[in-house]
PDB file of C-alpha atoms in Angstrom:
ATOM      1  CA  UNK A   1     102.666 103.228  85.687  1.00 74.00           C
ATOM      2  CA  UNK A   2     104.950 101.271  87.302  1.00 84.00           C
ATOM      3  CA  UNK A   3     105.111  98.767  90.005  1.00 83.00           C
ATOM      4  CA  UNK A   4     105.659 101.760  92.944  1.00 82.00           C
ATOM      5  CA  UNK A   5     103.074 103.998  91.157  1.00 89.00           C
ATOM      6  CA  UNK A   6      99.773 101.973  90.825  1.00 93.00           C
ATOM      7  CA  UNK A   7      96.042 103.268  91.845  1.00 94.00           C
ATOM      8  CA  UNK A   8      96.125 101.055  94.903  1.00 95.00           C
ATOM      9  CA  UNK A   9      99.385 102.541  95.745  1.00 96.00           C
ATOM     10  CA  UNK A  10      98.209 106.133  95.134  1.00 96.00           C
ATOM     11  CA  UNK A  11      95.218 105.451  97.398  1.00 97.00           C
ATOM     12  CA  UNK A  12      97.694 103.741 100.272  1.00 97.00           C
ATOM     13  CA  UNK A  13      99.448 107.259 100.008  1.00 97.00           C
ATOM     14  CA  UNK A  14      96.494 109.274 100.276  1.00 98.00           C
ATOM     15  CA  UNK A  15      94.854 107.419 102.960  1.00 98.00           C
ATOM     16  CA  UNK A  16      98.184 107.922 104.870  1.00 98.00           C
ATOM     17  CA  UNK A  17      98.607 111.520 104.152  1.00 98.00           C
ATOM     18  CA  UNK A  18      95.033 112.330 105.493  1.00 98.00           C
ATOM     19  CA  UNK A  19      95.813 110.005 108.329  1.00 98.00           C
ATOM     20  CA  UNK A  20      99.010 112.215 109.407  1.00 98.00           C
ATOM     21  CA  UNK A  21      97.114 115.441 108.434  1.00 98.00           C
ATOM     22  CA  UNK A  22      94.329 114.529 111.102  1.00 98.00           C
ATOM     23  CA  UNK A  23      95.404 112.252 113.837  1.00 98.00           C
ATOM     24  CA  UNK A  24      99.055 113.432 113.994  1.00 98.00           C
ATOM     25  CA  UNK A  25     100.028 116.789 113.023  1.00 98.00           C
ATOM     26  CA  UNK A  26      98.026 118.709 115.831  1.00 98.00           C
ATOM     27  CA  UNK A  27      99.636 116.498 118.473  1.00 98.00           C
ATOM     28  CA  UNK A  28     103.039 115.377 117.272  1.00 97.00           C
ATOM     29  CA  UNK A  29     105.203 117.904 119.331  1.00 96.00           C
ATOM     30  CA  UNK A  30     103.448 117.049 122.558  1.00 96.00           C
ATOM     31  CA  UNK A  31     103.913 113.391 121.983  1.00 96.00           C
ATOM     32  CA  UNK A  32     107.726 114.145 120.897  1.00 94.00           C
ATOM     33  CA  UNK A  33     107.867 116.008 124.013  1.00 95.00           C
ATOM     34  CA  UNK A  34     106.212 113.312 126.417  1.00 95.00           C
ATOM     35  CA  UNK A  35     108.184 110.318 124.276  1.00 92.00           C
ATOM     36  CA  UNK A  36     105.318 108.152 123.681  1.00 92.00           C
ATOM     37  CA  UNK A  37     102.125 108.301 121.459  1.00 95.00           C
ATOM     38  CA  UNK A  38      98.790 107.586 122.906  1.00 96.00           C
ATOM     39  CA  UNK A  39      97.334 104.254 122.607  1.00 95.00           C
ATOM     40  CA  UNK A  40      94.016 105.391 120.787  1.00 97.00           C
ATOM     41  CA  UNK A  41      96.413 106.576 117.644  1.00 97.00           C
ATOM     42  CA  UNK A  42      97.472 102.750 117.662  1.00 96.00           C
ATOM     43  CA  UNK A  43      93.451 101.796 117.275  1.00 96.00           C
ATOM     44  CA  UNK A  44      92.738 104.551 114.653  1.00 97.00           C
ATOM     45  CA  UNK A  45      95.575 103.141 112.402  1.00 97.00           C
ATOM     46  CA  UNK A  46      94.618  99.782 112.633  1.00 94.00           C
ATOM     47  CA  UNK A  47      91.061 100.659 112.227  1.00 95.00           C
ATOM     48  CA  UNK A  48      91.711 102.292 108.739  1.00 96.00           C
ATOM     49  CA  UNK A  49      94.286  99.559 108.133  1.00 94.00           C
ATOM     50  CA  UNK A  50      97.327 101.277 108.301  1.00 95.00           C
ATOM     51  CA  UNK A  51      98.733  98.754 110.877  1.00 93.00           C
ATOM     52  CA  UNK A  52      97.977  95.673 108.885  1.00 91.00           C
ATOM     53  CA  UNK A  53      99.669  96.887 105.778  1.00 94.00           C
ATOM     54  CA  UNK A  54     102.265  94.249 104.532  1.00 91.00           C
ATOM     55  CA  UNK A  55     100.728  91.387 106.290  1.00 91.00           C
ATOM     56  CA  UNK A  56      98.201  88.560 104.971  1.00 91.00           C
ATOM     57  CA  UNK A  57      94.903  88.719 105.439  1.00 90.00           C
ATOM     58  CA  UNK A  58      94.672  85.495 106.300  1.00 90.00           C
ATOM     59  CA  UNK A  59      96.370  86.619 109.666  1.00 88.00           C
ATOM     60  CA  UNK A  60      94.357  89.461 110.045  1.00 86.00           C
ATOM     61  CA  UNK A  61      96.577  91.908 107.933  1.00 88.00           C
ATOM     62  CA  UNK A  62      95.406  94.219 105.217  1.00 91.00           C
ATOM     63  CA  UNK A  63      97.148  92.729 102.686  1.00 91.00           C
ATOM     64  CA  UNK A  64     100.084  94.245 100.563  1.00 92.00           C
ATOM     65  CA  UNK A  65     103.825  93.695 100.347  1.00 93.00           C
ATOM     66  CA  UNK A  66     106.781  94.925 101.702  1.00 92.00           C
ATOM     67  CA  UNK A  67     106.836  98.057  99.381  1.00 95.00           C
ATOM     68  CA  UNK A  68     103.727  99.082 100.535  1.00 96.00           C
ATOM     69  CA  UNK A  69     104.631  98.831 104.285  1.00 95.00           C
ATOM     70  CA  UNK A  70     107.790 101.541 102.764  1.00 95.00           C
ATOM     71  CA  UNK A  71     105.181 103.562 101.174  1.00 96.00           C
ATOM     72  CA  UNK A  72     103.279 104.050 104.379  1.00 97.00           C
ATOM     73  CA  UNK A  73     106.650 104.609 106.265  1.00 97.00           C
ATOM     74  CA  UNK A  74     107.559 107.269 103.559  1.00 97.00           C
ATOM     75  CA  UNK A  75     104.154 108.909 103.144  1.00 97.00           C
ATOM     76  CA  UNK A  76     104.155 109.391 106.965  1.00 98.00           C
ATOM     77  CA  UNK A  77     107.593 111.161 107.108  1.00 98.00           C
ATOM     78  CA  UNK A  78     106.541 113.646 103.971  1.00 98.00           C
ATOM     79  CA  UNK A  79     103.369 114.469 105.529  1.00 98.00           C
ATOM     80  CA  UNK A  80     105.275 115.807 108.313  1.00 98.00           C
ATOM     81  CA  UNK A  81     105.128 113.129 110.897  1.00 97.00           C
ATOM     82  CA  UNK A  82     108.652 111.627 112.238  1.00 95.00           C
ATOM     83  CA  UNK A  83     110.784 108.653 112.557  1.00 94.00           C
ATOM     84  CA  UNK A  84     110.191 108.504 116.405  1.00 94.00           C
ATOM     85  CA  UNK A  85     106.238 108.383 115.018  1.00 96.00           C
ATOM     86  CA  UNK A  86     107.275 105.403 112.842  1.00 96.00           C
ATOM     87  CA  UNK A  87     108.929 103.463 115.302  1.00 94.00           C
ATOM     88  CA  UNK A  88     106.519 104.005 118.220  1.00 94.00           C
ATOM     89  CA  UNK A  89     103.473 103.306 115.985  1.00 94.00           C
ATOM     90  CA  UNK A  90     105.040 100.147 114.299  1.00 91.00           C
ATOM     91  CA  UNK A  91     106.810  98.306 116.891  1.00 87.00           C
ATOM     92  CA  UNK A  92     104.438  95.334 115.977  1.00 82.00           C
ATOM     93  CA  UNK A  93     106.882  95.177 112.993  1.00 80.00           C
ATOM     94  CA  UNK A  94     109.803  93.471 115.073  1.00 82.00           C
ATOM     95  CA  UNK A  95     108.311  90.565 115.852  1.00 79.00           C
ATOM     96  CA  UNK A  96     104.633  89.897 113.827  1.00 80.00           C
ATOM     97  CA  UNK A  97     106.764  89.152 110.423  1.00 81.00           C
ATOM     98  CA  UNK A  98     108.688  86.310 112.464  1.00 78.00           C
ATOM     99  CA  UNK A  99     105.138  84.803 113.412  1.00 81.00           C
ATOM    100  CA  UNK A 100     103.684  85.194 110.592  1.00 82.00           C
TER     101      UNK A 100
END
């Protein structure tokens, strides 16, 4: 086991992969053509804890650290998502770290 390969991080990868498979892949081409993702996708990702990864629970995040954030991003791409999806879904990552 390494710092990157822990049981918790394997679970995070599985959660992310299942999210992409179920909530993203059937619709991604349409979203890419439209140039936007639906708001409900943000709500779904937040509900399962993906939007809060890397932010402390004390401020409403899911906990974890930068490596967990990277794992989520990496797994979205590995599971068939796109960089556009990552950019659209995680826009909160621009300002929120400074506020936290």
